[in-house]
């Protein structure tokens, strides 16, 4: 299976934990990140102030946060095709991992 190579070119905060993400091919998706905000990297983003510090890293073509969290742009592109739901399932397990073991 080939890995999609796509870049994020723009975004807007449109609601709590929700971004409108634009990709290099002009496709735009509205993504609610709240279901995946668990675990060591993504859990801190449940703080709305930190979440809203999202930035576009043009060098790597994706969204990044000051705590080091980011998402594969292909995952963002395919979020509505089930990748978001799959990631949310995995995120429930991340919440169970003690921070000391990370």
CSV table of N, CA and C in Angstrom, one decimal:
chain,number,residue,atom,x,y,z
A,1,UNK,N,0.8,-1.2,0.0
A,1,UNK,CA,0.0,0.0,0.0
A,1,UNK,C,0.9,1.2,0.0
A,2,UNK,N,0.6,2.2,-0.9
A,2,UNK,CA,1.4,3.4,-1.0
A,2,UNK,C,0.9,4.4,0.1
A,3,UNK,N,1.8,5.2,0.6
A,3,UNK,CA,1.5,6.2,1.5
A,3,UNK,C,1.3,7.5,0.8
A,4,UNK,N,0.1,8.1,1.0
A,4,UNK,CA,-0.2,9.4,0.3
A,4,UNK,C,0.7,10.5,0.7
A,5,UNK,N,1.3,11.2,-0.3
A,5,UNK,CA,2.1,12.3,0.0
A,5,UNK,C,1.3,13.6,-0.3
A,6,UNK,N,0.9,14.3,0.7
A,6,UNK,CA,0.1,15.5,0.6
A,6,UNK,C,0.5,16.4,1.7
A,7,UNK,N,0.4,17.7,1.4
A,7,UNK,CA,0.8,18.7,2.4
A,7,UNK,C,-0.4,19.6,2.8
A,8,UNK,N,-0.4,20.0,4.1
A,8,UNK,CA,-1.3,21.0,4.5
A,8,UNK,C,-0.8,22.4,4.1
A,9,UNK,N,-1.6,23.2,3.6
A,9,UNK,CA,-1.2,24.5,3.1
A,9,UNK,C,-1.8,25.7,4.0
A,10,UNK,N,-2.9,25.4,4.7
A,10,UNK,CA,-3.6,26.4,5.5
A,10,UNK,C,-4.5,25.8,6.5
A,11,UNK,N,-4.9,26.6,7.5
A,11,UNK,CA,-5.9,26.1,8.4
A,11,UNK,C,-6.5,27.3,9.1
A,12,UNK,N,-7.7,27.0,9.7
A,12,UNK,CA,-8.4,28.0,10.5
A,12,UNK,C,-9.0,27.3,11.7
A,13,UNK,N,-9.0,28.0,12.8
A,13,UNK,CA,-9.7,27.5,14.0
A,13,UNK,C,-11.1,27.9,13.8
A,14,UNK,N,-12.0,26.8,13.8
A,14,UNK,CA,-13.4,27.1,13.6
A,14,UNK,C,-14.3,26.8,14.8
A,15,UNK,N,-13.7,26.2,15.8
A,15,UNK,CA,-14.5,25.9,17.0
A,15,UNK,C,-13.6,25.2,18.0
A,16,UNK,N,-14.2,24.8,19.2
A,16,UNK,CA,-13.4,24.2,20.2
A,16,UNK,C,-12.8,22.9,19.6
A,17,UNK,N,-11.5,22.8,19.6
A,17,UNK,CA,-10.7,21.6,19.2
A,17,UNK,C,-11.0,21.3,17.7
A,18,UNK,N,-11.5,22.2,17.0
A,18,UNK,CA,-11.9,22.0,15.6
A,18,UNK,C,-11.2,22.9,14.6
A,19,UNK,N,-10.6,22.4,13.6
A,19,UNK,CA,-9.9,23.1,12.6
A,19,UNK,C,-10.4,22.9,11.2
A,20,UNK,N,-10.4,23.9,10.4
A,20,UNK,CA,-10.7,23.7,8.9
A,20,UNK,C,-9.3,23.6,8.3
A,21,UNK,N,-9.0,22.5,7.7
A,21,UNK,CA,-7.6,22.3,7.2
A,21,UNK,C,-7.7,22.2,5.6
A,22,UNK,N,-6.8,23.0,5.0
A,22,UNK,CA,-6.7,23.0,3.5
A,22,UNK,C,-5.4,22.3,3.1
A,23,UNK,N,-5.6,21.5,2.0
A,23,UNK,CA,-4.5,20.8,1.5
A,23,UNK,C,-4.0,21.3,0.2
A,24,UNK,N,-2.8,20.9,-0.3
A,24,UNK,CA,-2.2,21.4,-1.5
A,24,UNK,C,-3.1,21.2,-2.7
A,25,UNK,N,-3.9,20.3,-2.7
A,25,UNK,CA,-4.8,20.0,-3.9
A,25,UNK,C,-6.1,20.8,-3.8
A,26,UNK,N,-6.2,21.7,-2.8
A,26,UNK,CA,-7.4,22.5,-2.7
A,26,UNK,C,-8.5,21.9,-1.8
A,27,UNK,N,-8.4,20.6,-1.5
A,27,UNK,CA,-9.4,20.0,-0.7
A,27,UNK,C,-9.3,20.6,0.7
A,28,UNK,N,-10.5,20.7,1.3
A,28,UNK,CA,-10.6,21.3,2.7
A,28,UNK,C,-11.5,20.4,3.5
A,29,UNK,N,-11.0,20.1,4.7
A,29,UNK,CA,-11.8,19.3,5.7
A,29,UNK,C,-11.9,20.0,7.0
A,30,UNK,N,-13.0,19.9,7.6
A,30,UNK,CA,-13.2,20.4,9.0
A,30,UNK,C,-13.0,19.1,9.9
A,31,UNK,N,-12.1,19.3,10.9
A,31,UNK,CA,-11.7,18.1,11.7
A,31,UNK,C,-11.9,18.5,13.2
A,32,UNK,N,-12.6,17.7,13.9
A,32,UNK,CA,-12.7,17.8,15.3
A,32,UNK,C,-11.7,16.9,16.0
A,33,UNK,N,-10.7,17.4,16.6
A,33,UNK,CA,-9.6,16.7,17.2
A,33,UNK,C,-9.9,16.1,18.6
A,34,UNK,N,-10.9,16.6,19.2
A,34,UNK,CA,-11.2,16.3,20.6
A,34,UNK,C,-11.1,14.8,20.9
A,35,UNK,N,-11.7,13.9,20.0
A,35,UNK,CA,-11.7,12.4,20.4
A,35,UNK,C,-10.3,11.8,20.4
A,36,UNK,N,-9.3,12.5,19.9
A,36,UNK,CA,-7.9,11.9,19.9
A,36,UNK,C,-7.0,12.6,20.8
A,37,UNK,N,-7.5,13.5,21.6
A,37,UNK,CA,-6.6,14.3,22.5
A,37,UNK,C,-6.4,13.5,23.8
A,38,UNK,N,-5.6,12.5,23.8
A,38,UNK,CA,-5.3,11.7,24.9
A,38,UNK,C,-3.8,11.3,24.8
A,39,UNK,N,-3.2,10.9,25.9
A,39,UNK,CA,-1.8,10.4,25.9
A,39,UNK,C,-0.8,11.5,26.1
A,40,UNK,N,0.4,11.1,26.0
A,40,UNK,CA,1.6,12.0,26.3
A,40,UNK,C,1.6,13.2,25.4
A,41,UNK,N,1.5,13.0,24.1
A,41,UNK,CA,1.7,14.2,23.2
A,41,UNK,C,0.4,14.9,22.9
A,42,UNK,N,-0.7,14.2,22.8
A,42,UNK,CA,-2.0,14.8,22.4
A,42,UNK,C,-2.8,15.2,23.6
A,43,UNK,N,-2.7,14.6,24.7
A,43,UNK,CA,-3.4,14.9,25.9
A,43,UNK,C,-3.3,16.3,26.4
A,44,UNK,N,-2.1,16.9,26.4
A,44,UNK,CA,-2.0,18.3,26.8
A,44,UNK,C,-2.8,19.3,25.9
A,45,UNK,N,-3.1,18.9,24.7
A,45,UNK,CA,-3.9,19.7,23.8
A,45,UNK,C,-5.4,19.8,24.2
A,46,UNK,N,-5.8,19.1,25.2
A,46,UNK,CA,-7.1,19.3,25.7
A,46,UNK,C,-7.3,20.7,26.4
A,47,UNK,N,-6.1,21.3,26.7
A,47,UNK,CA,-6.1,22.7,27.1
A,47,UNK,C,-6.4,23.5,25.9
A,48,UNK,N,-7.5,24.2,25.8
A,48,UNK,CA,-7.9,24.9,24.6
A,48,UNK,C,-6.9,26.0,24.3
A,49,UNK,N,-6.2,26.6,25.3
A,49,UNK,CA,-5.2,27.6,25.0
A,49,UNK,C,-4.1,27.0,24.3
A,50,UNK,N,-3.6,25.9,24.7
A,50,UNK,CA,-2.5,25.2,24.0
A,50,UNK,C,-2.9,24.7,22.6
A,51,UNK,N,-4.1,24.1,22.5
A,51,UNK,CA,-4.6,23.7,21.2
A,51,UNK,C,-4.6,24.8,20.2
A,52,UNK,N,-5.1,26.0,20.7
A,52,UNK,CA,-5.2,27.2,19.8
A,52,UNK,C,-3.8,27.7,19.4
A,53,UNK,N,-2.7,27.2,19.9
A,53,UNK,CA,-1.4,27.6,19.5
A,53,UNK,C,-0.9,26.8,18.3
A,54,UNK,N,-1.8,26.1,17.6
A,54,UNK,CA,-1.4,25.3,16.5
A,54,UNK,C,-0.8,26.2,15.4
A,55,UNK,N,0.2,25.7,14.7
A,55,UNK,CA,0.9,26.4,13.7
A,55,UNK,C,1.0,25.5,12.4
A,56,UNK,N,1.2,26.1,11.3
A,56,UNK,CA,1.5,25.4,10.1
A,56,UNK,C,3.0,25.3,9.9
A,57,UNK,N,3.6,24.2,9.9
A,57,UNK,CA,5.1,24.0,9.6
A,57,UNK,C,5.2,23.8,8.1
A,58,UNK,N,5.5,24.8,7.4
A,58,UNK,CA,5.5,24.7,5.9
A,58,UNK,C,6.6,23.8,5.4
A,59,UNK,N,7.7,23.7,6.2
A,59,UNK,CA,8.8,22.8,5.8
A,59,UNK,C,8.4,21.3,5.7
A,60,UNK,N,7.5,20.9,6.7
A,60,UNK,CA,7.1,19.5,6.7
A,60,UNK,C,5.6,19.4,6.2
A,61,UNK,N,5.0,20.5,6.0
A,61,UNK,CA,3.6,20.5,5.4
A,61,UNK,C,2.5,19.9,6.3
A,62,UNK,N,2.6,20.2,7.6
A,62,UNK,CA,1.6,19.7,8.5
A,62,UNK,C,1.4,20.7,9.7
A,63,UNK,N,0.4,20.4,10.5
A,63,UNK,CA,0.1,21.2,11.7
A,63,UNK,C,1.0,20.7,12.8
A,64,UNK,N,1.5,21.6,13.6
A,64,UNK,CA,2.3,21.3,14.8
A,64,UNK,C,1.9,22.2,16.0
A,65,UNK,N,2.2,21.7,17.1
A,65,UNK,CA,1.9,22.5,18.4
A,65,UNK,C,3.2,22.7,19.2
A,66,UNK,N,3.3,23.7,20.0
A,66,UNK,CA,4.5,24.0,20.8
A,66,UNK,C,5.0,22.8,21.7
A,67,UNK,N,4.1,21.9,22.0
A,67,UNK,CA,4.6,20.7,22.9
A,67,UNK,C,5.2,19.6,22.0
A,68,UNK,N,5.3,19.8,20.7
A,68,UNK,CA,5.9,18.8,19.8
A,68,UNK,C,4.9,17.9,19.2
A,69,UNK,N,3.6,18.0,19.5
A,69,UNK,CA,2.6,17.2,18.8
A,69,UNK,C,2.4,17.6,17.4
A,70,UNK,N,2.1,16.6,16.5
A,70,UNK,CA,1.8,16.9,15.1
A,70,UNK,C,1.0,15.7,14.6
A,71,UNK,N,0.5,15.8,13.4
A,71,UNK,CA,-0.2,14.8,12.7
A,71,UNK,C,0.3,14.6,11.3
A,72,UNK,N,0.4,13.3,10.9
A,72,UNK,CA,0.8,13.0,9.5
A,72,UNK,C,-0.3,13.7,8.6
A,73,UNK,N,0.2,14.5,7.6
A,73,UNK,CA,-0.8,15.2,6.8
A,73,UNK,C,-1.7,14.2,6.0
A,74,UNK,N,-1.2,13.0,5.7
A,74,UNK,CA,-2.1,12.0,5.1
A,74,UNK,C,-3.2,11.5,6.0
A,75,UNK,N,-2.9,11.4,7.3
A,75,UNK,CA,-3.9,11.1,8.2
A,75,UNK,C,-5.0,12.2,8.3
A,76,UNK,N,-4.6,13.4,8.3
A,76,UNK,CA,-5.5,14.5,8.3
A,76,UNK,C,-6.4,14.5,7.0
A,77,UNK,N,-5.7,14.2,5.9
A,77,UNK,CA,-6.4,14.2,4.6
A,77,UNK,C,-7.5,13.1,4.6
A,78,UNK,N,-7.2,12.0,5.2
A,78,UNK,CA,-8.1,10.8,5.2
A,78,UNK,C,-8.9,10.7,6.4
A,79,UNK,N,-8.9,11.7,7.3
A,79,UNK,CA,-9.6,11.7,8.6
A,79,UNK,C,-11.1,11.3,8.4
A,80,UNK,N,-11.8,11.9,7.4
A,80,UNK,CA,-13.2,11.6,7.2
A,80,UNK,C,-13.5,10.3,6.6
A,81,UNK,N,-12.4,9.6,6.1
A,81,UNK,CA,-12.5,8.2,5.5
A,81,UNK,C,-12.3,7.1,6.6
A,82,UNK,N,-12.3,7.5,7.8
A,82,UNK,CA,-12.2,6.5,8.9
A,82,UNK,C,-10.9,6.6,9.7
A,83,UNK,N,-9.9,7.3,9.2
A,83,UNK,CA,-8.6,7.4,9.9
A,83,UNK,C,-8.8,8.1,11.2
A,84,UNK,N,-9.7,9.1,11.2
A,84,UNK,CA,-9.9,9.8,12.5
A,84,UNK,C,-10.6,8.9,13.5
A,85,UNK,N,-11.5,8.1,13.1
A,85,UNK,CA,-12.2,7.2,14.0
A,85,UNK,C,-11.2,6.1,14.5
A,86,UNK,N,-10.4,5.6,13.7
A,86,UNK,CA,-9.4,4.6,14.1
A,86,UNK,C,-8.4,5.2,15.1
A,87,UNK,N,-8.0,6.4,14.8
A,87,UNK,CA,-7.0,7.1,15.7
A,87,UNK,C,-7.7,7.4,17.1
A,88,UNK,N,-9.0,7.7,17.1
A,88,UNK,CA,-9.7,7.9,18.3
A,88,UNK,C,-9.8,6.6,19.1
A,89,UNK,N,-9.9,5.5,18.5
A,89,UNK,CA,-9.9,4.2,19.2
A,89,UNK,C,-8.5,4.0,19.9
A,90,UNK,N,-7.5,4.2,19.1
A,90,UNK,CA,-6.1,4.1,19.6
A,90,UNK,C,-5.9,5.0,20.8
A,91,UNK,N,-6.4,6.2,20.7
A,91,UNK,CA,-6.2,7.3,21.7
A,91,UNK,C,-6.7,6.9,23.0
A,92,UNK,N,-7.8,6.1,23.1
A,92,UNK,CA,-8.3,5.6,24.3
A,92,UNK,C,-7.3,4.8,25.1
A,93,UNK,N,-6.5,4.0,24.3
A,93,UNK,CA,-5.4,3.2,24.9
A,93,UNK,C,-4.2,4.1,25.4
A,94,UNK,N,-4.0,5.2,24.6
A,94,UNK,CA,-2.9,6.1,25.0
A,94,UNK,C,-3.1,6.7,26.4
A,95,UNK,N,-4.4,6.9,26.7
A,95,UNK,CA,-4.8,7.5,28.0
A,95,UNK,C,-4.5,6.6,29.1
A,96,UNK,N,-4.4,5.3,28.9
A,96,UNK,CA,-4.1,4.3,29.9
A,96,UNK,C,-2.6,4.1,30.2
A,97,UNK,N,-1.8,4.7,29.4
A,97,UNK,CA,-0.3,4.5,29.6
A,97,UNK,C,0.2,5.5,30.6
A,98,UNK,N,0.8,5.0,31.7
A,98,UNK,CA,1.4,6.0,32.7
A,98,UNK,C,2.5,6.8,32.1
A,99,UNK,N,2.5,8.1,32.4
A,99,UNK,CA,3.4,9.0,31.8
A,99,UNK,C,4.9,8.6,32.1
A,100,UNK,N,5.1,7.9,33.3
A,100,UNK,CA,6.4,7.5,33.7
A,100,UNK,C,7.0,6.5,32.7
A,101,UNK,N,6.2,5.8,31.9
A,101,UNK,CA,6.7,4.8,31.0
A,101,UNK,C,6.9,5.3,29.6
A,102,UNK,N,6.6,6.6,29.4
A,102,UNK,CA,6.8,7.2,28.1
A,102,UNK,C,8.2,7.8,28.0
